[in-house]
Amino acid sequence: MRRNDERRAALVDAAIEVLAKEGARGLTFRAVDAEAGVPVGTASNYFANRDDLLTQAGARVYERLQPDDATVARQRSAEPTRETYAALMRELVARISAFRTGYLALLELRLEATRRPDLRAVLTERVRADVAANVSYHQDSGLPGDATAVKLLYLAFNWLIVEQLTLPEVFTEAERERLVEAAVDRIVAL
């Protein structure tokens, strides 16, 4: 396998785009090469097989969804109130929604994981770790609510994001804002 990290990242990013546009069935080395604008056969030099490419695409989406250091520092310095919590959730929904192709690629990967046990194991481990990190961050931050509230908001906002990215006319932006506020209000106990 080749070790040019920049080229590998470009190929994985291209795989994310292909997943979002064509679905998991459309993810081929040839399609990734075309999306990345590289010679045919390049992707096959960087990934052992299609499962390797699928797994690396999933990991890359999570990397790109992480907030930057400035955002984390700002969040940590805010007063731990319900209003702060709602603002954090609005930021989260906006950040994830801004990476539309990444989230759609994750949905495709989840569907593909129902047919591929190895991919399912990797995604299960990653999502569990993500949920645990969110719960830990929440507990360390002093924000109101408990681990169950974090998990309920995770579940609620995942579907809100799916609606926003796949059927954006279902709710207006103002309705989505109100729904985020209402979810935090109703789920997070003081």
C-alpha angles and dihedrals in degrees: 000000000000121000106207096128095194092052091046091052091049090051093049090048088050089051089055090053092049092049091051094047103035106018127234093301090059093052105108130147088247092053091049091049090051093047091048092046094234131131117283110269096033097110092051088060091057104041128051092218144330092282089056089052092048092050094048091048090055092049091048093053090056091048091053093047094058115108116247121252093259091055092049092048091050091048093049092051095051120101110264100244136131089256090055089047091052091048090051091051092049089051091048093051090047094048093049093043090051089062092056097159091050094054092044088050089053090053089052090048091051091052091047089049089065087067100035116059094193092053090045090054092050094047093044091053092046095048092046089051090047093051091046091050090051092050091047092048089049094050092047092048096059092230116156119265134046140257091282091056090052091051093046091050090047090055095043096047094046089063093042088055091048089054092047094049100040104030105017094171094063091084129018119232089255091052091050090051091051091047091053090050092047093048092053091044094050101037103038113075118205 
